[in-house]
Amino acid sequence: TLMSDARQILAVAAVLVVLYHSAPHFKRLSGFPLITIHLVGGALARWSGLVPDDTFLVLLSPLHLSALGCITIAAGSELVVETLRSHVRVIRALVLATTLSVLLLMTPLIFTFARHFYVAGLAGADMPTTAAIAMLSAIVSIARSPSSAIAVVTELYADGQFTQTMLGVTMVSDLLVVLLFTTATELVQVGLASSRQGWLSSALLMMSRAAVQLSLSA
C-alpha cells in the first residue's frame, strides 16, 4: 500500500510539473487562458489513467479546501465596494435573470431526462423524489466558478466596470445558490416526509431546524 501511494503521489507530481512547464506554450499556440489549458490537461490525465482514482484524491481534500479558501479571499480582494454599489441594479437584474432562467429551463429538462432515460441512482425512483432531485440539480447549475473568474481576471489584468460587474454577479450568485439549496433541501425533506407524517409536524420540524441553524450561526 505504501508503494502504491508513493507511485500515485509521483504520478500526480509529474502531471503537475508537465502542466506547469507546458501550459504557457499551449497558451501561446491556442490563445486560451492558462486555466483552460490546466483543465483540459487534468481531464486528459484522468482519462488516460495518469491521475489516480477517487480513493487517493480524497486524501488531497485538505489541500483542496485550502485552495478554495485562498480563492475566496482573492475573489473578495478583487471587488471594489464603491463600484459594486454603483452597479447594484445591474448586478441584481443579471442575478435574477440568470437564476430564474436556469431554474425554469433546467428543472423540467433534468426531470424529463431522469424519467425517460436511465440515470444511476434514480432507477425506480418515484415522481416526487425525481422532482426533488431535478430541483436541487437545477439550483446547483446556477453556481458560477469564482476560481475561473479570478484566474482570467488576474491573467489578463482585466479591470473596469464590466469586470467588477462580472465579479459581483459571480459572488452574489454563489451566495444565492447556498441559500436556495439550503431552503430547497428543507422543503424537500418536508415534502417527502409528509407521506409518513402530517404536514403540521413536518412544518414544525423544518422551523425547528431553521431556528437551530440561525442560533448556531449567530
mmCIF file with all atom_site columns, C-alpha atoms in Angstrom, residues 10 17 27 29 31 76 78 102 106 109 124 130 137 148 156 160 166 169 185 203 216:
data_model
loop_
_atom_site.group_PDB
_atom_site.id
_atom_site.type_symbol
_atom_site.label_atom_id
_atom_site.label_alt_id
_atom_site.label_comp_id
_atom_site.label_asym_id
_atom_site.label_entity_id
_atom_site.label_seq_id
_atom_site.pdbx_PDB_ins_code
_atom_site.Cartn_x
_atom_site.Cartn_y
_atom_site.Cartn_z
_atom_site.occupancy
_atom_site.B_iso_or_equiv
_atom_site.pdbx_formal_charge
_atom_site.auth_seq_id
_atom_site.auth_comp_id
_atom_site.auth_asym_id
_atom_site.auth_atom_id
_atom_site.pdbx_PDB_model_num
ATOM 1  C CA . LEU A 1 10  ? 4.747   10.693 -8.062  1.00 0.00 ? 10  LEU A CA 1
ATOM 2  C CA . VAL A 1 17  ? 5.203   19.612 -13.357 1.00 0.00 ? 17  VAL A CA 1
ATOM 3  C CA . LYS A 1 27  ? -1.416  29.168 -24.324 1.00 0.00 ? 27  LYS A CA 1
ATOM 4  C CA . LEU A 1 29  ? -0.436  28.433 -29.612 1.00 0.00 ? 29  LEU A CA 1
ATOM 5  C CA . GLY A 1 31  ? -4.765  31.783 -27.266 1.00 0.00 ? 31  GLY A CA 1
ATOM 6  C CA . GLY A 1 76  ? -13.121 39.308 -2.258  1.00 0.00 ? 76  GLY A CA 1
ATOM 7  C CA . GLU A 1 78  ? -10.780 41.958 -6.371  1.00 0.00 ? 78  GLU A CA 1
ATOM 8  C CA . VAL A 1 102 ? -31.747 28.364 -15.184 1.00 0.00 ? 102 VAL A CA 1
ATOM 9  C CA . MET A 1 106 ? -33.066 23.029 -16.100 1.00 0.00 ? 106 MET A CA 1
ATOM 10 C CA . LEU A 1 109 ? -35.173 19.241 -18.501 1.00 0.00 ? 109 LEU A CA 1
ATOM 11 C CA . GLY A 1 124 ? -37.091 3.059  -9.780  1.00 0.00 ? 124 GLY A CA 1
ATOM 12 C CA . THR A 1 130 ? -37.221 12.666 -9.128  1.00 0.00 ? 130 THR A CA 1
ATOM 13 C CA . SER A 1 137 ? -29.710 19.866 -9.537  1.00 0.00 ? 137 SER A CA 1
ATOM 14 C CA . SER A 1 148 ? -12.077 30.607 -13.177 1.00 0.00 ? 148 SER A CA 1
ATOM 15 C CA . LEU A 1 156 ? -5.462  39.309 -18.435 1.00 0.00 ? 156 LEU A CA 1
ATOM 16 C CA . GLY A 1 160 ? -13.148 48.276 -15.143 1.00 0.00 ? 160 GLY A CA 1
ATOM 17 C CA . MET A 1 166 ? -18.947 40.185 -13.613 1.00 0.00 ? 166 MET A CA 1
ATOM 18 C CA . VAL A 1 169 ? -22.619 38.625 -10.306 1.00 0.00 ? 169 VAL A CA 1
ATOM 19 C CA . THR A 1 185 ? -33.296 20.847 0.972   1.00 0.00 ? 185 THR A CA 1
ATOM 20 C CA . ALA A 1 203 ? -43.523 22.167 9.065   1.00 0.00 ? 203 ALA A CA 1
ATOM 21 C CA . LEU A 1 216 ? -25.654 28.433 15.753  1.00 0.00 ? 216 LEU A CA 1
#
